[in-house]
PDB file of C-alpha atoms in Angstrom:
ATOM      1  CA  UNK A  27     -16.032 -11.959 -34.330  1.00  0.00           C
ATOM      2  CA  UNK A  28     -18.702  -9.778 -35.905  1.00  0.00           C
ATOM      3  CA  UNK A  29     -18.489  -8.656 -39.522  1.00  0.00           C
ATOM      4  CA  UNK A  30     -17.941  -5.045 -38.475  1.00  0.00           C
ATOM      5  CA  UNK A  31     -14.717  -5.978 -36.673  1.00  0.00           C
ATOM      6  CA  UNK A  32     -12.852  -7.803 -39.454  1.00  0.00           C
ATOM      7  CA  UNK A  33     -10.821  -4.823 -40.642  1.00  0.00           C
ATOM      8  CA  UNK A  34      -7.094  -5.365 -40.099  1.00  0.00           C
ATOM      9  CA  UNK A  35      -5.133  -3.185 -37.704  1.00  0.00           C
ATOM     10  CA  UNK A  36      -1.656  -1.717 -38.257  1.00  0.00           C
ATOM     11  CA  UNK A  37      -0.140  -5.062 -37.229  1.00  0.00           C
ATOM     12  CA  UNK A  38      -2.094  -7.029 -39.851  1.00  0.00           C
ATOM     13  CA  UNK A  39      -4.361  -8.626 -37.272  1.00  0.00           C
ATOM     14  CA  UNK A  40      -8.166  -8.394 -36.978  1.00  0.00           C
ATOM     15  CA  UNK A  41      -8.958  -5.006 -35.482  1.00  0.00           C
ATOM     16  CA  UNK A  42     -11.002  -5.598 -32.327  1.00  0.00           C
ATOM     17  CA  UNK A  43     -11.342  -1.900 -31.552  1.00  0.00           C
ATOM     18  CA  UNK A  44     -13.224  -0.682 -34.633  1.00  0.00           C
ATOM     19  CA  UNK A  45     -16.828  -1.347 -33.629  1.00  0.00           C
ATOM     20  CA  UNK A  46     -19.904   0.229 -35.181  1.00  0.00           C
ATOM     21  CA  UNK A  47     -22.286   1.127 -32.354  1.00  0.00           C
ATOM     22  CA  UNK A  48     -25.785   2.528 -32.193  1.00  0.00           C
ATOM     23  CA  UNK A  49     -25.199   6.101 -30.930  1.00  0.00           C
ATOM     24  CA  UNK A  50     -28.508   6.030 -29.059  1.00  0.00           C
ATOM     25  CA  UNK A  51     -28.308   2.619 -27.367  1.00  0.00           C
ATOM     26  CA  UNK A  52     -25.406   0.388 -26.319  1.00  0.00           C
ATOM     27  CA  UNK A  53     -27.355  -2.688 -25.223  1.00  0.00           C
ATOM     28  CA  UNK A  54     -26.325  -2.272 -21.595  1.00  0.00           C
ATOM     29  CA  UNK A  55     -29.458  -0.209 -20.925  1.00  0.00           C
ATOM     30  CA  UNK A  56     -31.435  -3.451 -20.782  1.00  0.00           C
ATOM     31  CA  UNK A  57     -29.470  -4.797 -17.821  1.00  0.00           C
ATOM     32  CA  UNK A  58     -30.814  -4.560 -14.291  1.00  0.00           C
ATOM     33  CA  UNK A  59     -29.202  -2.016 -12.002  1.00  0.00           C
ATOM     34  CA  UNK A  60     -26.850  -3.216  -9.256  1.00  0.00           C
ATOM     35  CA  UNK A  61     -26.666  -1.676  -5.791  1.00  0.00           C
ATOM     36  CA  UNK A  62     -24.457  -2.540  -2.821  1.00  0.00           C
ATOM     37  CA  UNK A  63     -24.963  -0.612   0.419  1.00  0.00           C
ATOM     38  CA  UNK A  64     -22.159  -0.677   2.973  1.00  0.00           C
ATOM     39  CA  UNK A  65     -21.256   1.246   6.112  1.00  0.00           C
ATOM     40  CA  UNK A  66     -17.549   1.301   6.880  1.00  0.00           C
ATOM     41  CA  UNK A  67     -14.964   3.245   8.821  1.00  0.00           C
ATOM     42  CA  UNK A  68     -13.721   6.117   6.639  1.00  0.00           C
ATOM     43  CA  UNK A  69     -10.437   8.032   6.492  1.00  0.00           C
ATOM     44  CA  UNK A  70      -9.900  11.030   4.190  1.00  0.00           C
ATOM     45  CA  UNK A  71      -6.709  12.716   2.980  1.00  0.00           C
ATOM     46  CA  UNK A  72      -5.134  14.842   0.254  1.00  0.00           C
ATOM     47  CA  UNK A  73      -2.005  13.101  -1.023  1.00  0.00           C
ATOM     48  CA  UNK A  74       0.762  13.219  -3.589  1.00  0.00           C
ATOM     49  CA  UNK A  75       1.926   9.618  -3.122  1.00  0.00           C
ATOM     50  CA  UNK A  76      -0.063   6.571  -1.987  1.00  0.00           C
ATOM     51  CA  UNK A  77       2.639   5.658   0.545  1.00  0.00           C
ATOM     52  CA  UNK A  78       1.654   8.750   2.539  1.00  0.00           C
ATOM     53  CA  UNK A  79      -1.337   6.805   3.884  1.00  0.00           C
ATOM     54  CA  UNK A  80      -0.666   3.145   3.119  1.00  0.00           C
ATOM     55  CA  UNK A  81      -3.496   0.665   2.565  1.00  0.00           C
ATOM     56  CA  UNK A  82      -6.825   0.322   4.389  1.00  0.00           C
ATOM     57  CA  UNK A  83      -7.376  -2.441   6.900  1.00  0.00           C
ATOM     58  CA  UNK A  84     -10.295  -4.869   6.370  1.00  0.00           C
ATOM     59  CA  UNK A  85     -13.559  -2.959   6.722  1.00  0.00           C
ATOM     60  CA  UNK A  86     -11.841   0.394   6.269  1.00  0.00           C
ATOM     61  CA  UNK A  87     -12.272   2.918   3.474  1.00  0.00           C
ATOM     62  CA  UNK A  88      -9.907   5.682   2.291  1.00  0.00           C
ATOM     63  CA  UNK A  89     -11.170   8.700   0.336  1.00  0.00           C
ATOM     64  CA  UNK A  90      -8.382  10.530  -1.445  1.00  0.00           C
ATOM     65  CA  UNK A  91      -7.776  13.647  -3.491  1.00  0.00           C
ATOM     66  CA  UNK A  92      -4.617  13.884  -5.629  1.00  0.00           C
ATOM     67  CA  UNK A  93      -3.277  17.266  -6.740  1.00  0.00           C
ATOM     68  CA  UNK A  94      -0.231  16.441  -8.860  1.00  0.00           C
ATOM     69  CA  UNK A  95       0.774  14.322 -11.826  1.00  0.00           C
ATOM     70  CA  UNK A  96      -0.508  10.945 -10.698  1.00  0.00           C
ATOM     71  CA  UNK A  97      -1.252   7.673 -12.498  1.00  0.00           C
ATOM     72  CA  UNK A  98      -3.882   5.357 -10.994  1.00  0.00           C
ATOM     73  CA  UNK A  99      -1.694   2.332 -11.861  1.00  0.00           C
ATOM     74  CA  UNK A 100       0.420   3.397  -8.873  1.00  0.00           C
ATOM     75  CA  UNK A 101      -2.249   1.899  -6.609  1.00  0.00           C
ATOM     76  CA  UNK A 102      -1.752  -1.532  -8.188  1.00  0.00           C
ATOM     77  CA  UNK A 103       2.025  -1.205  -8.048  1.00  0.00           C
ATOM     78  CA  UNK A 104       1.851  -0.236  -4.385  1.00  0.00           C
ATOM     79  CA  UNK A 105      -0.350  -3.210  -3.464  1.00  0.00           C
ATOM     80  CA  UNK A 106       1.741  -5.665  -5.508  1.00  0.00           C
ATOM     81  CA  UNK A 107       4.921  -4.422  -3.830  1.00  0.00           C
ATOM     82  CA  UNK A 108       3.558  -5.483  -0.436  1.00  0.00           C
ATOM     83  CA  UNK A 109       1.218  -8.393  -1.142  1.00  0.00           C
ATOM     84  CA  UNK A 110       1.069 -10.678  -4.167  1.00  0.00           C
ATOM     85  CA  UNK A 111      -2.132 -10.033  -6.091  1.00  0.00           C
ATOM     86  CA  UNK A 112      -3.784 -13.337  -6.983  1.00  0.00           C
ATOM     87  CA  UNK A 113      -6.512 -11.783  -9.124  1.00  0.00           C
ATOM     88  CA  UNK A 114      -6.832  -8.266 -10.547  1.00  0.00           C
ATOM     89  CA  UNK A 115     -10.043  -7.118 -12.252  1.00  0.00           C
ATOM     90  CA  UNK A 116      -9.960  -3.746 -13.987  1.00  0.00           C
ATOM     91  CA  UNK A 117     -12.444  -1.461 -15.704  1.00  0.00           C
ATOM     92  CA  UNK A 118     -10.336   0.921 -17.824  1.00  0.00           C
ATOM     93  CA  UNK A 119     -11.266   3.962 -19.867  1.00  0.00           C
ATOM     94  CA  UNK A 120      -7.783   4.980 -21.022  1.00  0.00           C
ATOM     95  CA  UNK A 121      -4.248   3.716 -20.448  1.00  0.00           C
ATOM     96  CA  UNK A 122      -0.811   4.960 -21.486  1.00  0.00           C
ATOM     97  CA  UNK A 123       2.355   3.064 -22.456  1.00  0.00           C
ATOM     98  CA  UNK A 124       3.996   3.348 -19.030  1.00  0.00           C
ATOM     99  CA  UNK A 125       0.981   1.929 -17.204  1.00  0.00           C
ATOM    100  CA  UNK A 126       0.601  -0.939 -19.675  1.00  0.00           C
ATOM    101  CA  UNK A 127       4.292  -1.802 -19.361  1.00  0.00           C
ATOM    102  CA  UNK A 128       4.116  -1.645 -15.570  1.00  0.00           C
ATOM    103  CA  UNK A 129       1.167  -4.042 -15.515  1.00  0.00           C
ATOM    104  CA  UNK A 130       2.891  -6.502 -17.853  1.00  0.00           C
ATOM    105  CA  UNK A 131       6.058  -6.354 -15.741  1.00  0.00           C
ATOM    106  CA  UNK A 132       4.169  -7.067 -12.509  1.00  0.00           C
ATOM    107  CA  UNK A 133       2.595 -10.127 -14.147  1.00  0.00           C
ATOM    108  CA  UNK A 134       5.942 -11.271 -15.548  1.00  0.00           C
ATOM    109  CA  UNK A 135       7.593 -11.056 -12.118  1.00  0.00           C
ATOM    110  CA  UNK A 136       4.784 -13.038 -10.484  1.00  0.00           C
ATOM    111  CA  UNK A 137       3.516 -10.088  -8.454  1.00  0.00           C
ATOM    112  CA  UNK A 138       0.102 -10.528 -10.133  1.00  0.00           C
ATOM    113  CA  UNK A 139      -1.316 -13.951 -10.939  1.00  0.00           C
ATOM    114  CA  UNK A 140      -4.084 -13.105 -13.385  1.00  0.00           C
ATOM    115  CA  UNK A 141      -5.691  -9.969 -14.842  1.00  0.00           C
ATOM    116  CA  UNK A 142      -9.178  -9.467 -16.315  1.00  0.00           C
ATOM    117  CA  UNK A 143      -9.731  -6.143 -18.113  1.00  0.00           C
ATOM    118  CA  UNK A 144     -12.956  -4.504 -19.237  1.00  0.00           C
ATOM    119  CA  UNK A 145     -11.788  -1.797 -21.666  1.00  0.00           C
ATOM    120  CA  UNK A 146     -13.831   1.087 -23.019  1.00  0.00           C
ATOM    121  CA  UNK A 147     -14.382   1.153 -26.771  1.00  0.00           C
ATOM    122  CA  UNK A 148     -15.497   4.801 -26.681  1.00  0.00           C
ATOM    123  CA  UNK A 149     -13.624   7.071 -29.061  1.00  0.00           C
ATOM    124  CA  UNK A 150     -11.455   9.805 -27.598  1.00  0.00           C
ATOM    125  CA  UNK A 151      -8.261  11.657 -28.468  1.00  0.00           C
ATOM    126  CA  UNK A 152      -6.121   9.008 -26.755  1.00  0.00           C
ATOM    127  CA  UNK A 153      -7.797   6.166 -28.631  1.00  0.00           C
ATOM    128  CA  UNK A 154      -5.025   5.537 -31.176  1.00  0.00           C
ATOM    129  CA  UNK A 155      -2.381   5.278 -28.466  1.00  0.00           C
ATOM    130  CA  UNK A 156      -4.658   3.082 -26.354  1.00  0.00           C
ATOM    131  CA  UNK A 157      -5.396   0.744 -29.265  1.00  0.00           C
ATOM    132  CA  UNK A 158      -1.728   0.253 -30.089  1.00  0.00           C
ATOM    133  CA  UNK A 159      -0.874  -0.447 -26.441  1.00  0.00           C
ATOM    134  CA  UNK A 160      -3.618  -3.044 -26.192  1.00  0.00           C
ATOM    135  CA  UNK A 161      -2.576  -4.829 -29.376  1.00  0.00           C
ATOM    136  CA  UNK A 162       1.096  -4.942 -28.429  1.00  0.00           C
ATOM    137  CA  UNK A 163       0.835  -5.620 -24.730  1.00  0.00           C
ATOM    138  CA  UNK A 164      -2.428  -7.333 -23.758  1.00  0.00           C
ATOM    139  CA  UNK A 165      -3.936  -9.237 -26.694  1.00  0.00           C
ATOM    140  CA  UNK A 166      -3.195 -12.983 -26.532  1.00  0.00           C
ATOM    141  CA  UNK A 167      -1.277 -12.631 -23.243  1.00  0.00           C
ATOM    142  CA  UNK A 168      -1.727 -15.972 -21.383  1.00  0.00           C
ATOM    143  CA  UNK A 169      -2.445 -14.277 -18.039  1.00  0.00           C
ATOM    144  CA  UNK A 170      -4.552 -11.358 -19.233  1.00  0.00           C
ATOM    145  CA  UNK A 171      -8.186 -11.584 -20.367  1.00  0.00           C
ATOM    146  CA  UNK A 172      -9.426  -8.532 -22.254  1.00  0.00           C
ATOM    147  CA  UNK A 173     -12.792  -7.452 -23.600  1.00  0.00           C
ATOM    148  CA  UNK A 174     -14.216  -4.192 -24.943  1.00  0.00           C
ATOM    149  CA  UNK A 175     -17.610  -2.617 -24.335  1.00  0.00           C
ATOM    150  CA  UNK A 176     -19.305   0.780 -24.112  1.00  0.00           C
ATOM    151  CA  UNK A 177     -18.001   1.877 -20.722  1.00  0.00           C
ATOM    152  CA  UNK A 178     -16.694   4.927 -18.866  1.00  0.00           C
ATOM    153  CA  UNK A 179     -16.032   2.988 -15.623  1.00  0.00           C
ATOM    154  CA  UNK A 180     -12.687   3.206 -13.812  1.00  0.00           C
ATOM    155  CA  UNK A 181     -12.096   0.518 -11.192  1.00  0.00           C
ATOM    156  CA  UNK A 182      -9.397  -1.868  -9.961  1.00  0.00           C
ATOM    157  CA  UNK A 183     -10.260  -4.813  -7.710  1.00  0.00           C
ATOM    158  CA  UNK A 184      -7.390  -6.774  -6.131  1.00  0.00           C
ATOM    159  CA  UNK A 185      -7.582 -10.070  -4.241  1.00  0.00           C
ATOM    160  CA  UNK A 186      -4.277 -10.734  -2.491  1.00  0.00           C
ATOM    161  CA  UNK A 187      -2.547 -13.793  -1.058  1.00  0.00           C
ATOM    162  CA  UNK A 188      -2.612 -12.065   2.341  1.00  0.00           C
ATOM    163  CA  UNK A 189      -6.421 -12.261   2.314  1.00  0.00           C
ATOM    164  CA  UNK A 190      -7.129  -8.608   1.527  1.00  0.00           C
ATOM    165  CA  UNK A 191      -9.664  -7.384  -1.013  1.00  0.00           C
ATOM    166  CA  UNK A 192      -8.764  -3.900  -2.225  1.00  0.00           C
ATOM    167  CA  UNK A 193     -11.104  -2.005  -4.537  1.00  0.00           C
ATOM    168  CA  UNK A 194      -9.904   1.304  -6.007  1.00  0.00           C
ATOM    169  CA  UNK A 195     -12.429   3.565  -7.742  1.00  0.00           C
ATOM    170  CA  UNK A 196     -11.913   7.108  -8.975  1.00  0.00           C
ATOM    171  CA  UNK A 197     -11.885   9.689 -11.713  1.00  0.00           C
ATOM    172  CA  UNK A 198      -8.294   9.177 -12.852  1.00  0.00           C
ATOM    173  CA  UNK A 199      -7.236   7.164 -15.882  1.00  0.00           C
ATOM    174  CA  UNK A 200      -4.153   4.959 -16.118  1.00  0.00           C
ATOM    175  CA  UNK A 201      -2.118   7.875 -17.430  1.00  0.00           C
ATOM    176  CA  UNK A 202      -0.225  10.762 -15.868  1.00  0.00           C
ATOM    177  CA  UNK A 203      -1.911  14.157 -15.740  1.00  0.00           C
ATOM    178  CA  UNK A 204      -1.835  17.226 -13.502  1.00  0.00           C
ATOM    179  CA  UNK A 205      -5.562  17.396 -12.857  1.00  0.00           C
ATOM    180  CA  UNK A 206      -7.225  17.067  -9.472  1.00  0.00           C
ATOM    181  CA  UNK A 207      -8.594  13.515  -9.170  1.00  0.00           C
ATOM    182  CA  UNK A 208     -10.616  11.724  -6.478  1.00  0.00           C
ATOM    183  CA  UNK A 209     -10.381   8.098  -5.398  1.00  0.00           C
ATOM    184  CA  UNK A 210     -11.970   5.685  -2.946  1.00  0.00           C
ATOM    185  CA  UNK A 211     -10.054   2.643  -1.690  1.00  0.00           C
ATOM    186  CA  UNK A 212     -11.907  -0.095   0.176  1.00  0.00           C
ATOM    187  CA  UNK A 213     -10.606  -3.250   1.786  1.00  0.00           C
ATOM    188  CA  UNK A 214     -13.792  -5.280   1.793  1.00  0.00           C
ATOM    189  CA  UNK A 215     -14.490  -8.762   0.422  1.00  0.00           C
ATOM    190  CA  UNK A 216     -18.155  -8.028  -0.285  1.00  0.00           C
ATOM    191  CA  UNK A 217     -17.319  -4.898  -2.289  1.00  0.00           C
ATOM    192  CA  UNK A 218     -14.605  -6.831  -4.159  1.00  0.00           C
ATOM    193  CA  UNK A 219     -17.015  -9.648  -5.063  1.00  0.00           C
ATOM    194  CA  UNK A 220     -19.688  -7.139  -6.075  1.00  0.00           C
ATOM    195  CA  UNK A 221     -17.204  -5.345  -8.360  1.00  0.00           C
ATOM    196  CA  UNK A 222     -15.956  -8.528 -10.023  1.00  0.00           C
ATOM    197  CA  UNK A 223     -19.489  -9.860 -10.439  1.00  0.00           C
ATOM    198  CA  UNK A 224     -20.937  -6.851 -12.271  1.00  0.00           C
ATOM    199  CA  UNK A 225     -18.088  -6.870 -14.787  1.00  0.00           C
ATOM    200  CA  UNK A 226     -18.608 -10.589 -15.413  1.00  0.00           C
ATOM    201  CA  UNK A 227     -22.358 -10.015 -15.777  1.00  0.00           C
ATOM    202  CA  UNK A 228     -21.769  -7.364 -18.450  1.00  0.00           C
ATOM    203  CA  UNK A 229     -19.473  -9.664 -20.410  1.00  0.00           C
ATOM    204  CA  UNK A 230     -22.011 -12.506 -20.231  1.00  0.00           C
ATOM    205  CA  UNK A 231     -24.951 -10.215 -21.057  1.00  0.00           C
ATOM    206  CA  UNK A 232     -23.256  -8.854 -24.195  1.00  0.00           C
ATOM    207  CA  UNK A 233     -22.177 -12.273 -25.493  1.00  0.00           C
ATOM    208  CA  UNK A 234     -23.086 -12.595 -29.151  1.00  0.00           C
ATOM    209  CA  UNK A 235     -23.767  -8.872 -29.644  1.00  0.00           C
ATOM    210  CA  UNK A 236     -21.692  -6.511 -31.822  1.00  0.00           C
ATOM    211  CA  UNK A 237     -21.131  -4.381 -28.715  1.00  0.00           C
ATOM    212  CA  UNK A 238     -18.798  -6.992 -27.195  1.00  0.00           C
ATOM    213  CA  UNK A 239     -15.332  -7.714 -28.550  1.00  0.00           C
ATOM    214  CA  UNK A 240     -13.067 -10.233 -26.800  1.00  0.00           C
ATOM    215  CA  UNK A 241      -9.299 -10.291 -27.357  1.00  0.00           C
TER     216      UNK A 241
END
């Protein structure tokens, strides 16, 4: 742990979230860009609940607009209710208590085998709530790996026992709000592997730098 992260949190443990960053450069600028080009069958819809359209078949893509109070964790819950998720990789900007509890419960009940989370360390008005949730729910969990970096990405990649590879990307956070949000859901192994790989590359690239904090 870097010297800047040794301050104790409200639970008396080392505070992984208080990181001093260069406001002009995060370190990630030095990484190579990643591009994946795919052509798939597309379906579009405006929905209030994910069960209005179901899940895409292999090689299919759904593009969605939500217009009501909607939490992106509902995608994971919906998948896990139909197919056990062997591996879930997530890039999270913000998460609320309900979403964190739902994720922990799905892991506890064996609906999800393992979770890897790339969490944003950017400051925002929900940061205090987010930090407390992380400390209570995710840190030191035997089936959840968590690291922080300078990120605004929002992505969930699910590999299921049924052989599907769902990747959910969109503007919504893991919290309820009444804003219009857009999402893309793919069922594609190549997109899944691409998504998992770039998150792993970021973690490896930042190893040993103050930017990276692993819990």
